Coordinates of N, CA and C and ligand atoms in Angstrom, one line a residue:
M209 N -56.5 71.8 265.6 CA -55.4 70.4 266.3 C -56.5 69.4 266.9
C210 N -56.2 68.1 266.9 CA -57.0 67.1 267.3 C -56.1 65.9 268.0
Y211 N -56.0 65.4 268.9 CA -55.5 64.9 269.4 C -56.0 63.3 269.2
L212 N -55.3 62.3 269.0 CA -55.8 60.7 269.0 C -55.5 60.3 270.7
I213 N -56.4 59.8 271.3 CA -56.0 59.5 272.6 C -56.0 58.0 272.5
L214 N -54.8 57.3 272.9 CA -54.4 55.7 272.7 C -54.5 55.1 274.2
S215 N -54.8 54.1 274.8 CA -54.7 53.5 275.8 C -54.6 52.1 275.9
D216 N -53.5 51.4 276.9 CA -53.9 50.1 277.3 C -54.1 49.0 275.9
I217 N -53.2 49.2 275.0 CA -53.3 48.4 273.5 C -53.0 47.0 273.7
H218 N -52.4 46.8 274.8 CA -51.8 45.6 274.8 C -51.4 44.6 273.8
S219 N -50.6 44.3 273.4 CA -50.0 44.0 271.9 C -51.3 43.6 271.6
N220 N -52.2 44.1 270.9 CA -54.0 43.5 270.4 C -53.6 44.5 269.2
L221 N -53.2 43.7 267.6 CA -52.6 44.5 266.8 C -54.2 45.0 265.6
E222 N -54.8 43.7 266.3 CA -56.4 44.1 264.7 C -57.1 44.9 265.8
A223 N -57.1 45.2 267.2 CA -57.7 46.5 267.7 C -57.2 47.8 267.5
L224 N -55.7 47.7 267.7 CA -55.0 48.9 267.2 C -55.5 49.3 265.8
E225 N -55.3 48.4 264.7 CA -55.3 48.8 263.5 C -57.1 49.3 263.7
A226 N -57.9 48.6 263.9 CA -59.3 49.0 263.8 C -59.2 50.8 264.3
A227 N -58.9 50.8 265.5 CA -58.8 51.9 265.8 C -58.5 52.8 264.9
L228 N -57.3 52.8 264.6 CA -56.7 53.8 263.7 C -57.1 53.8 262.4
E229 N -57.6 53.2 261.7 CA -58.6 53.1 260.3 C -59.7 54.0 261.1
Q230 N -60.6 54.0 261.9 CA -61.7 54.8 262.1 C -61.5 56.3 262.6
A231 N -60.2 56.3 263.2 CA -59.9 57.8 263.6 C -59.0 58.6 262.1
R232 N -58.8 57.8 261.0 CA -58.1 58.4 260.1 C -58.4 59.5 259.5
D233 N -57.5 60.5 259.4 CA -58.0 61.9 258.7 C -58.5 62.7 260.0
R234 N -58.9 62.0 260.9 CA -59.4 63.1 262.2 C -58.7 63.7 263.1
Y235 N -57.4 62.8 263.2 CA -56.0 63.7 264.0 C -54.7 64.0 263.8
D236 N -54.5 65.1 264.4 CA -53.0 65.6 263.9 C -52.1 65.0 265.0
R237 N -52.1 64.8 266.0 CA -51.3 64.0 266.9 C -51.4 63.1 267.8
V238 N -50.9 62.0 268.2 CA -51.0 60.4 269.0 C -50.3 60.7 269.9
V239 N -51.5 60.4 271.6 CA -50.9 60.7 272.3 C -51.1 59.2 273.0
C240 N -50.4 58.3 273.8 CA -50.5 57.1 274.2 C -50.2 57.0 275.7
L241 N -51.0 56.6 276.4 CA -51.4 56.4 277.9 C -50.8 55.4 278.4
G242 N -50.1 54.6 277.8 CA -49.2 53.3 278.1 C -50.0 51.9 278.1
D243 N -49.0 51.0 278.8 CA -49.3 49.6 278.2 C -49.8 49.4 276.7
V244 N -48.2 49.7 276.0 CA -48.5 49.5 275.2 C -48.3 47.9 274.7
V245 N -48.0 46.9 275.8 CA -47.9 45.7 275.6 C -48.2 44.9 276.7
G246 N -48.2 44.0 276.9 CA -48.7 42.8 277.6 C -50.0 42.2 277.5
Y247 N -50.2 40.7 277.9 CA -51.7 40.4 277.5 C -51.7 39.9 276.0
G248 N -51.5 40.4 275.3 CA -52.1 40.2 273.7 C -50.6 39.5 272.9
P249 N -51.0 38.9 271.8 CA -49.9 38.2 270.8 C -49.3 38.9 269.9
N250 N -49.0 40.5 269.9 CA -48.4 40.8 269.0 C -47.6 42.0 269.3
P251 N -46.7 41.8 270.3 CA -45.8 42.8 271.0 C -45.0 43.6 269.9
N252 N -44.2 42.9 269.4 CA -43.2 43.6 268.5 C -44.0 44.2 267.1
E253 N -45.3 43.7 266.9 CA -45.5 44.4 265.9 C -46.4 45.7 266.0
V254 N -46.7 45.4 267.3 CA -47.7 46.7 267.9 C -46.6 48.0 268.5
T255 N -45.5 47.5 269.3 CA -44.8 48.4 269.5 C -44.2 49.3 267.9
E256 N -43.6 48.2 267.1 CA -43.4 49.1 265.7 C -44.2 50.0 265.0
R257 N -45.7 49.6 265.6 CA -46.9 50.3 265.1 C -46.6 51.7 265.8
V258 N -46.8 51.7 267.1 CA -47.0 52.5 268.0 C -45.9 53.7 267.7
R259 N -44.5 53.1 267.4 CA -43.2 53.7 267.2 C -43.5 55.1 266.2
A260 N -44.0 54.2 265.0 CA -43.8 54.8 263.8 C -45.1 56.1 264.1
L261 N -46.0 56.0 265.1 CA -46.6 56.8 265.3 C -46.2 58.3 265.6
E262 N -45.1 58.1 266.4 CA -44.3 59.0 266.8 C -45.1 59.8 268.0
P263 N -45.6 59.2 268.9 CA -46.6 59.4 270.0 C -46.0 60.3 270.9
A264 N -46.7 61.3 272.0 CA -46.3 61.6 273.4 C -46.9 60.5 274.4
I265 N -46.4 60.0 274.8 CA -46.3 59.0 275.3 C -45.6 58.8 276.9
V266 N -46.5 58.0 277.6 CA -46.0 57.5 279.1 C -46.0 56.0 279.0
R267 N -45.4 55.2 280.3 CA -45.2 53.7 280.7 C -46.7 53.5 281.1
G268 N -46.8 52.1 280.7 CA -47.6 51.5 281.9 C -47.1 50.9 282.8
N269 N -47.9 50.1 283.7 CA -47.3 48.8 284.6 C -47.1 47.5 283.6
H270 N -47.4 47.3 282.7 CA -47.5 46.0 282.2 C -46.0 46.4 281.2
D271 N -45.9 47.4 280.4 CA -44.9 48.0 280.0 C -43.3 47.8 281.0
K272 N -43.6 48.4 282.1 CA -42.4 48.1 283.0 C -42.3 46.5 283.2
A273 N -43.3 45.7 283.5 CA -43.1 44.5 283.7 C -42.7 43.4 282.6
S274 N -42.8 43.7 281.0 CA -42.5 43.4 280.5 C -41.1 43.8 279.9
A275 N -40.8 45.0 280.2 CA -39.2 45.7 280.0 C -38.4 45.1 280.8
G276 N -39.0 44.5 282.4 CA -37.7 43.7 283.4 C -37.6 45.1 284.4
I277 N -38.1 46.0 284.0 CA -38.1 47.1 285.2 C -38.5 46.8 286.4
T278 N -39.8 46.1 286.4 CA -40.2 45.5 287.8 C -40.6 43.8 286.8
D279 N -40.5 43.1 288.4 CA -40.7 41.6 288.3 C -41.9 41.4 288.4
A280 N -43.0 41.9 288.1 CA -44.2 41.5 288.0 C -44.8 40.8 289.2
S281 N -44.2 40.7 290.3 CA -44.5 39.9 291.2 C -46.1 40.3 291.8
D282 N -46.7 41.4 291.7 CA -47.8 41.8 292.0 C -49.0 41.3 291.0
F283 N -48.6 40.9 289.8 CA -49.6 40.6 288.8 C -50.4 39.5 289.3
N284 N -51.2 38.8 288.8 CA -51.7 38.0 288.7 C -51.1 37.1 287.8
P285 N -51.6 35.5 288.2 CA -50.4 34.5 287.4 C -50.7 34.4 285.8
A286 N -51.9 34.9 285.5 CA -52.1 35.0 284.0 C -51.3 36.2 283.5
A287 N -51.3 37.3 283.8 CA -50.9 38.8 283.6 C -49.4 38.6 283.9
R288 N -48.7 37.8 284.7 CA -47.3 37.5 284.9 C -46.7 36.6 283.6
F289 N -47.6 35.4 283.8 CA -47.3 34.7 282.6 C -47.1 35.5 281.0
A290 N -48.3 36.4 281.1 CA -47.9 37.3 279.5 C -47.2 38.2 279.5
A291 N -46.6 38.5 280.8 CA -45.5 39.7 280.8 C -44.0 39.0 280.2
E292 N -44.0 38.0 281.4 CA -42.9 37.2 281.3 C -42.6 36.6 279.6
W293 N -43.5 36.0 278.9 CA -43.8 35.6 277.2 C -43.6 37.2 276.5
T294 N -44.1 38.0 276.8 CA -43.9 39.5 276.0 C -42.3 39.7 276.0
H295 N -41.7 39.7 277.5 CA -40.2 39.7 277.8 C -39.8 39.3 276.8
R296 N -39.8 37.7 276.7 CA -38.8 37.2 275.7 C -39.2 37.2 274.1
Q297 N -40.1 37.7 273.8 CA -40.7 37.8 272.4 C -40.0 39.4 272.0
L298 N -40.0 39.8 272.9 CA -39.5 41.4 272.3 C -38.0 41.2 271.6
T299 N -38.1 42.1 270.3 CA -36.7 42.0 270.0 C -35.8 43.3 271.0
A300 N -34.7 43.2 270.7 CA -33.7 44.5 271.5 C -34.5 45.4 271.1
E301 N -34.1 45.7 270.0 CA -34.9 47.3 269.6 C -36.2 47.7 270.4
N302 N -37.2 46.6 270.1 CA -38.5 47.2 271.1 C -38.2 47.2 272.4
L303 N -37.6 46.1 272.6 CA -37.6 46.0 274.0 C -36.6 47.7 274.8
A304 N -35.9 48.0 274.2 CA -34.7 49.3 274.5 C -36.3 50.2 274.1
Y305 N -36.8 50.1 273.7 CA -38.2 51.1 273.3 C -39.0 51.5 274.2
I306 N -39.5 50.3 274.7 CA -40.2 49.7 275.6 C -39.8 50.3 277.5
R307 N -38.5 49.9 277.2 CA -37.9 50.6 278.6 C -37.6 51.9 278.9
S308 N -37.5 52.4 277.3 CA -37.2 53.9 277.4 C -38.2 55.0 277.7
L309 N -39.4 54.1 277.8 CA -41.0 55.2 278.1 C -40.5 55.7 279.1
P310 N -41.2 57.1 279.5 CA -40.7 57.6 280.9 C -42.0 57.4 281.8
S311 N -41.7 57.8 283.1 CA -42.9 57.8 283.7 C -43.8 58.8 283.5
G312 N -45.3 58.8 284.1 CA -46.3 60.1 283.7 C -45.9 60.9 285.3
P313 N -46.5 62.0 285.5 CA -47.1 62.9 284.3 C -46.7 63.6 283.3
K314 N -47.1 63.4 282.2 CA -46.4 64.3 281.1 C -47.1 65.4 280.9
E315 N -46.4 66.5 280.5 CA -47.4 67.8 280.0 C -47.1 67.9 278.8
L316 N -48.7 68.5 278.4 CA -48.5 68.3 277.0 C -48.7 70.2 276.8
D317 N -49.7 70.3 275.7 CA -50.0 71.7 275.6 C -51.4 71.8 276.4
G318 N -51.1 72.5 277.5 CA -52.4 72.2 278.1 C -52.7 71.5 279.3
F319 N -52.5 70.1 278.8 CA -53.2 69.3 279.7 C -52.3 67.9 280.1
E320 N -52.2 67.4 281.0 CA -51.2 66.1 280.9 C -52.1 64.8 280.8
I321 N -50.8 63.6 280.5 CA -51.2 62.5 280.5 C -50.6 61.7 281.4
V322 N -51.1 60.8 282.2 CA -50.7 59.7 282.9 C -51.3 58.5 283.0
H323 N -50.8 57.3 283.3 CA -51.3 56.0 283.1 C -52.2 55.7 284.2
G324 N -52.0 55.6 285.4 CA -52.6 55.4 286.4 C -53.7 56.7 286.8
S325 N -52.6 57.3 287.7 CA -52.9 58.7 288.4 C -52.2 59.9 288.2
P326 N -52.8 60.8 288.2 CA -51.5 62.0 288.4 C -50.6 61.8 289.3
G327 N -51.0 61.6 290.8 CA -50.2 60.8 291.9 C -49.2 59.5 291.8
D328 N -49.7 58.9 290.8 CA -49.3 57.4 291.0 C -49.3 56.6 290.1
E329 N -48.3 56.5 289.2 CA -48.4 55.8 287.9 C -49.1 54.2 287.9
D330 N -49.0 53.6 289.1 CA -49.8 52.6 289.2 C -51.0 52.4 290.2
D331 N -51.3 53.8 290.2 CA -52.8 53.6 291.0 C -54.1 53.8 290.3
Y332 N -54.8 52.8 290.4 CA -56.4 53.1 289.9 C -57.5 53.9 290.2
L333 N -58.1 54.6 289.3 CA -58.9 55.7 289.6 C -60.3 55.0 289.2
F334 N -60.6 54.0 289.9 CA -62.5 53.3 289.5 C -63.5 54.4 290.1
M335 N -63.4 54.9 291.2 CA -64.2 55.4 292.2 C -64.2 57.2 292.2
A336 N -65.3 57.9 292.2 CA -65.5 59.1 292.3 C -64.5 59.6 293.3
R337 N -64.5 58.7 294.7 CA -64.0 59.3 295.8 C -62.5 59.3 295.7
E338 N -61.8 58.4 294.9 CA -60.6 58.0 294.8 C -60.1 59.2 293.7
A339 N -61.0 59.8 292.6 CA -60.7 60.7 291.6 C -60.7 62.2 292.3
F340 N -61.3 62.3 293.3 CA -61.6 63.4 294.2 C -60.5 64.5 294.3
D341 N -59.6 63.8 295.3 CA -58.4 64.3 295.6 C -57.0 64.6 294.1
E342 N -57.5 63.7 293.3 CA -56.9 63.8 291.9 C -57.1 64.8 291.3
L343 N -58.4 64.8 290.9 CA -59.1 66.2 290.5 C -58.6 67.6 290.9
R344 N -58.3 67.7 292.4 CA -58.3 68.9 293.0 C -56.8 69.1 292.9
Q345 N -56.4 68.2 292.7 CA -54.5 68.1 292.8 C -53.8 68.6 291.8
A346 N -54.3 68.1 290.6 CA -53.8 67.9 289.3 C -53.3 69.0 289.1
R347 N -52.2 69.1 288.1 CA -51.5 70.7 288.2 C -52.3 71.2 286.6
F348 N -53.3 70.7 286.0 CA -53.9 71.0 284.8 C -55.4 70.6 285.0
P349 N -56.3 71.6 284.4 CA -57.9 71.1 284.2 C -58.1 69.8 283.7
L350 N -56.9 69.4 282.6 CA -57.5 68.2 281.8 C -56.3 67.0 281.8
T351 N -56.6 66.1 282.6 CA -55.7 65.2 282.7 C -56.4 63.7 281.7
F352 N -55.7 63.3 281.1 CA -55.9 61.7 280.5 C -55.4 60.7 281.1
F353 N -56.1 60.1 281.9 CA -55.5 58.8 282.1 C -56.1 57.5 281.8
G354 N -55.5 56.3 281.9 CA -55.5 55.1 281.5 C -55.8 53.8 283.0
H355 N -55.1 52.8 282.4 CA -55.2 51.8 283.3 C -56.2 50.9 284.1
T356 N -57.6 51.4 284.0 CA -58.8 50.8 284.4 C -58.9 50.3 283.5
H357 N -59.3 50.3 282.3 CA -59.5 49.9 280.9 C -61.3 50.2 280.6
Y358 N -61.8 51.5 281.6 CA -63.2 51.8 281.5 C -62.9 53.1 280.5
Q359 N -63.8 53.1 279.9 CA -64.1 54.4 279.2 C -65.1 55.1 279.7
G360 N -64.4 56.8 280.0 CA -65.2 57.5 280.9 C -64.0 58.2 281.5
G361 N -64.4 58.5 283.0 CA -63.5 59.5 283.7 C -64.5 60.0 284.6
F362 N -64.0 61.2 285.3 CA -64.3 61.9 286.4 C -64.2 63.4 286.0
L363 N -65.1 63.8 286.9 CA -65.2 65.9 286.9 C -65.4 66.5 288.1
L364 N -64.5 67.6 288.0 CA -65.0 68.0 289.5 C -65.3 69.5 288.9
R365 N -66.9 69.8 289.7 CA -67.9 70.7 289.5 C -67.4 72.1 290.1
P366 N -67.3 73.1 289.9 CA -66.7 74.5 290.6 C -67.5 74.3 292.1
T367 N -68.5 73.9 292.7 CA -69.4 73.6 293.6 C -68.9 72.5 294.5
G368 N -67.4 71.9 294.0 CA -67.0 70.8 294.4 C -67.1 69.3 294.5
R369 N -68.2 69.1 293.7 CA -68.8 67.8 293.4 C -68.3 67.2 292.2
V370 N -67.9 66.1 292.9 CA -67.2 65.0 292.1 C -68.4 63.9 291.2
E371 N -68.2 64.0 289.6 CA -69.1 63.2 289.4 C -68.3 62.1 288.1
V372 N -69.3 61.0 287.8 CA -68.3 60.3 287.0 C -68.8 60.5 285.5
V373 N -67.8 60.9 284.6 CA -68.6 60.6 282.9 C -69.0 59.4 282.3
R374 N -70.1 59.4 282.2 CA -70.7 58.1 281.9 C -70.8 58.6 280.3
V375 N -70.2 57.4 279.4 CA -70.4 57.3 278.2 C -71.5 57.0 277.8
Q376 N -72.5 57.7 276.9 CA -73.6 57.4 276.2 C -73.8 56.7 275.0
L377 N -73.1 55.4 274.9 CA -72.8 54.3 273.6 C -73.8 53.6 273.6
V378 N -74.8 53.8 272.9 CA -76.2 52.5 272.6 C -75.3 51.5 271.5
P379 N -75.0 50.5 272.1 CA -74.8 49.4 271.1 C -75.2 49.8 269.5
G380 N -74.3 49.6 268.7 CA -74.0 50.1 267.2 C -73.7 51.7 267.2
T381 N -73.5 52.5 268.2 CA -73.5 53.6 267.7 C -71.6 53.6 268.1
A382 N -70.7 54.5 267.2 CA -69.6 54.5 267.4 C -68.8 55.4 268.3
S383 N -70.0 56.3 268.7 CA -69.1 57.7 269.1 C -70.0 58.5 270.3
A384 N -69.6 59.4 271.5 CA -70.2 59.9 272.0 C -69.1 61.5 272.5
E385 N -69.9 62.5 271.9 CA -69.0 63.7 272.4 C -69.2 64.4 274.0
L386 N -68.4 65.0 274.5 CA -68.3 65.3 275.8 C -67.7 66.8 275.9
T387 N -68.5 67.6 276.2 CA -68.0 69.2 275.9 C -67.6 69.9 277.4
F388 N -66.8 70.0 277.7 CA -65.9 70.6 278.7 C -67.1 72.0 278.9
E389 N -67.1 72.0 280.1 CA -67.6 73.2 281.0 C -66.6 74.2 281.8
P390 N -66.8 75.6 281.8 CA -66.0 76.3 282.4 C -65.8 75.9 283.9
D391 N -64.4 76.2 284.7 CA -64.3 76.0 286.0 C -64.4 74.7 286.2
T392 N -64.3 73.7 285.8 CA -64.6 72.2 285.7 C -63.4 71.7 285.5
R393 N -63.2 70.7 286.2 CA -61.8 69.7 286.1 C -62.2 68.2 285.8
Y394 N -61.2 67.6 284.9 CA -61.8 66.5 284.3 C -60.2 65.8 284.6
L395 N -60.7 64.4 284.4 CA -59.9 63.0 284.5 C -60.3 62.3 283.6
I396 N -60.0 62.3 282.1 CA -60.6 61.6 281.1 C -60.2 60.3 280.6
N397 N -61.0 59.2 280.6 CA -60.1 57.6 280.1 C -60.6 57.3 278.7
P398 N -59.9 57.4 278.2 CA -60.3 57.0 276.6 C -60.7 55.4 276.7
G399 N -60.7 54.8 277.5 CA -60.8 53.4 277.4 C -59.5 52.2 276.9
S400 N -59.7 51.2 276.8 CA -58.8 50.4 276.2 C -58.5 50.0 274.8
I401 N -57.8 49.9 274.3 CA -57.8 49.5 272.6 C -57.9 48.1 272.7
G402 N -57.0 47.6 273.3 CA -56.6 46.1 273.7 C -57.5 45.3 274.5
Q403 N -58.1 45.6 275.8 CA -58.6 44.6 276.4 C -59.9 45.1 277.3
P404 N -60.8 45.6 276.5 CA -61.8 46.7 277.4 C -62.3 45.9 278.4
R405 N -62.5 46.5 279.7 CA -63.3 45.6 280.9 C -64.4 46.4 281.4
D406 N -64.9 47.3 280.4 CA -66.2 48.0 281.0 C -67.5 47.2 280.3
G407 N -67.1 46.2 279.8 CA -68.5 45.3 279.3 C -69.0 45.7 277.7
D408 N -67.8 46.4 277.0 CA -67.8 46.5 275.5 C -66.8 46.0 274.9
P409 N -66.7 45.2 274.2 CA -65.7 44.3 274.0 C -65.2 45.2 272.4
R410 N -65.7 46.3 272.0 CA -65.0 47.2 271.1 C -63.9 47.6 271.7
A411 N -63.0 48.0 270.6 CA -61.7 48.7 271.0 C -62.1 50.2 271.5
A412 N -61.6 50.7 272.4 CA -61.9 52.1 272.9 C -60.5 53.3 272.3
F413 N -61.3 54.2 271.8 CA -60.1 55.5 271.9 C -61.1 56.7 272.3
A414 N -59.9 57.9 272.2 CA -60.8 59.1 272.3 C -60.0 60.5 271.1
L415 N -60.6 61.3 270.9 CA -60.2 62.2 269.9 C -60.6 63.4 270.7
Y416 N -59.6 64.1 270.9 CA -59.4 65.7 272.1 C -59.2 66.8 270.9
E417 N -60.2 67.6 270.9 CA -60.0 68.9 270.1 C -60.4 70.3 271.2
P418 N -58.8 70.8 271.4 CA -58.8 72.1 272.5 C -59.7 72.8 271.9
E419 N -59.8 73.4 270.8 CA -60.4 74.2 270.1 C -62.0 74.4 270.7
R420 N -62.1 73.3 270.4 CA -63.8 73.0 270.5 C -63.7 72.7 272.0
Q421 N -62.8 72.6 272.8 CA -62.9 72.3 274.6 C -63.9 70.7 274.6
A422 N -63.7 69.9 273.4 CA -64.5 68.9 273.4 C -63.4 67.3 273.5
V423 N -63.9 66.6 273.7 CA -63.4 65.2 273.9 C -64.6 64.1 273.0
T424 N -64.1 63.3 272.2 CA -65.1 62.7 271.6 C -64.9 60.9 272.1
Y425 N -65.7 60.1 272.6 CA -65.1 58.8 272.9 C -66.1 57.8 271.9
W426 N -64.9 57.1 271.3 CA -65.0 56.1 270.7 C -64.8 54.7 270.7
R427 N -66.3 53.6 270.2 CA -65.9 52.5 269.8 C -65.5 51.8 268.8
V428 N -64.9 51.1 268.5 CA -65.1 50.3 267.0 C -64.5 48.6 267.2
P429 N -65.7 48.3 266.2 CA -64.9 46.5 266.2 C -63.8 46.2 265.7
Y430 N -63.5 45.2 266.0 CA -62.5 44.2 265.4 C -62.8 42.8 265.6
D431 N -61.7 42.3 265.1 CA -61.7 40.5 264.9 C -61.0 40.0 265.7
I432 N -62.1 39.8 267.1 CA -61.6 39.3 268.1 C -61.2 38.1 267.7
P433 N -62.1 37.1 267.2 CA -61.8 35.5 267.2 C -60.3 35.4 266.4
A434 N -59.8 36.6 265.7 CA -58.2 36.4 264.9 C -57.7 36.5 266.1
V435 N -57.3 37.3 267.0 CA -56.8 37.6 268.2 C -56.8 36.4 269.1
Q436 N -57.6 36.0 269.4 CA -57.8 34.9 270.4 C -57.4 33.4 269.8
Q437 N -57.2 33.3 268.4 CA -56.7 32.2 267.7 C -54.8 32.3 267.8
K438 N -54.4 33.8 267.9 CA -53.1 33.8 267.7 C -52.6 33.5 269.3
M439 N -53.4 34.2 270.2 CA -53.0 33.9 271.7 C -53.3 32.5 272.0
M440 N -53.7 31.7 271.3 CA -54.0 30.3 271.6 C -52.7 29.8 271.3
A441 N -52.3 29.9 270.1 CA -51.3 29.4 269.4 C -49.8 29.8 270.1
A442 N -50.1 30.7 270.5 CA -49.0 31.2 271.3 C -48.7 30.6 272.7
G443 N -49.9 30.1 272.8 CA -49.7 29.3 274.3 C -49.9 30.2 275.8
L444 N -50.8 31.6 275.1 CA -50.9 32.8 276.4 C -52.2 31.9 276.7
P445 N -52.5 32.6 278.5 CA -53.5 32.1 279.2 C -54.9 32.1 278.5
E446 N -56.1 31.1 278.7 CA -57.1 31.1 278.0 C -57.9 32.2 278.5
S447 N -57.7 32.4 279.8 CA -58.7 33.4 280.6 C -58.4 34.9 279.7
L448 N -57.0 34.9 279.5 CA -57.3 36.3 278.7 C -57.3 36.7 277.2
S449 N -57.5 35.4 276.6 CA -58.2 35.5 275.6 C -60.0 35.5 275.4
L450 N -60.3 34.6 276.5 CA -61.9 34.4 276.3 C -62.4 35.8 277.3
R451 N -61.6 36.4 278.0 CA -62.6 37.9 278.5 C -62.5 39.2 277.2
L452 N -61.2 38.8 276.1 CA -61.7 39.6 274.9 C -63.4 40.0 274.5
S453 N -63.7 38.7 274.4 CA -65.3 38.6 273.8 C -66.4 39.2 274.4
F454 N -66.0 39.4 275.7 CA -67.0 40.0 277.1 C -66.7 41.3 277.3
G455 N -65.4 41.8 276.9 CA -64.9 43.1 277.3 C -65.1 43.4 278.9
R456 N -64.6 42.1 279.4 CA -64.4 42.3 280.6 C -63.0 41.7 281.3
Ligands
LIG139 ZN1 -53.3 48.1 281.1

């Protein structure tokens, strides 16, 4: 069994297609940690592609805002503009799908998935000290989370020590493996497909093989200028388009 773990796709069709192509024939089931839409230029195409994958899925904050569940008043102006634009673009059917996405945590076979953190779907887990309580209180030794757009995560050793999972992906390398250790608890972030913010502009995802107790982090290049041109043509904020080049 192998799970393809996707998160924070953000209406970026080129990045999603590149990731699915790279992962082709390697996975049995798709998991999505939310933020299917928001920021990018292809909300309908991405929603339809995700729906066709029949993923185990939880909603993200941009899904909620774009579906009108929340009013995006806590978003920065560019993000709010994109959420309102996305709301207008979505077909009735795709809007209904995004609106129907469940909140996390969602339990799968021996692990859990969330958007932000196990305790709160909208919380950001950036620092080890923020992850400590979540790691201790999580219902399973393994939880996948997204929201920060940082590939990596955190682990809690049996000694009580929390560590940041540092993904060692030298430029030009596509993947890096993390093998789970006994009696250790993990919060794993596959990174963002559609708007990475960890300094590597390539689309990020992960594969999880329960039998091997291993996660493989992946990065894959995609046609960033094509996405930027579509964003410009759609009148989406330039800041959202420019950041794709830098992965920030
Ligand atoms: Zn996001």
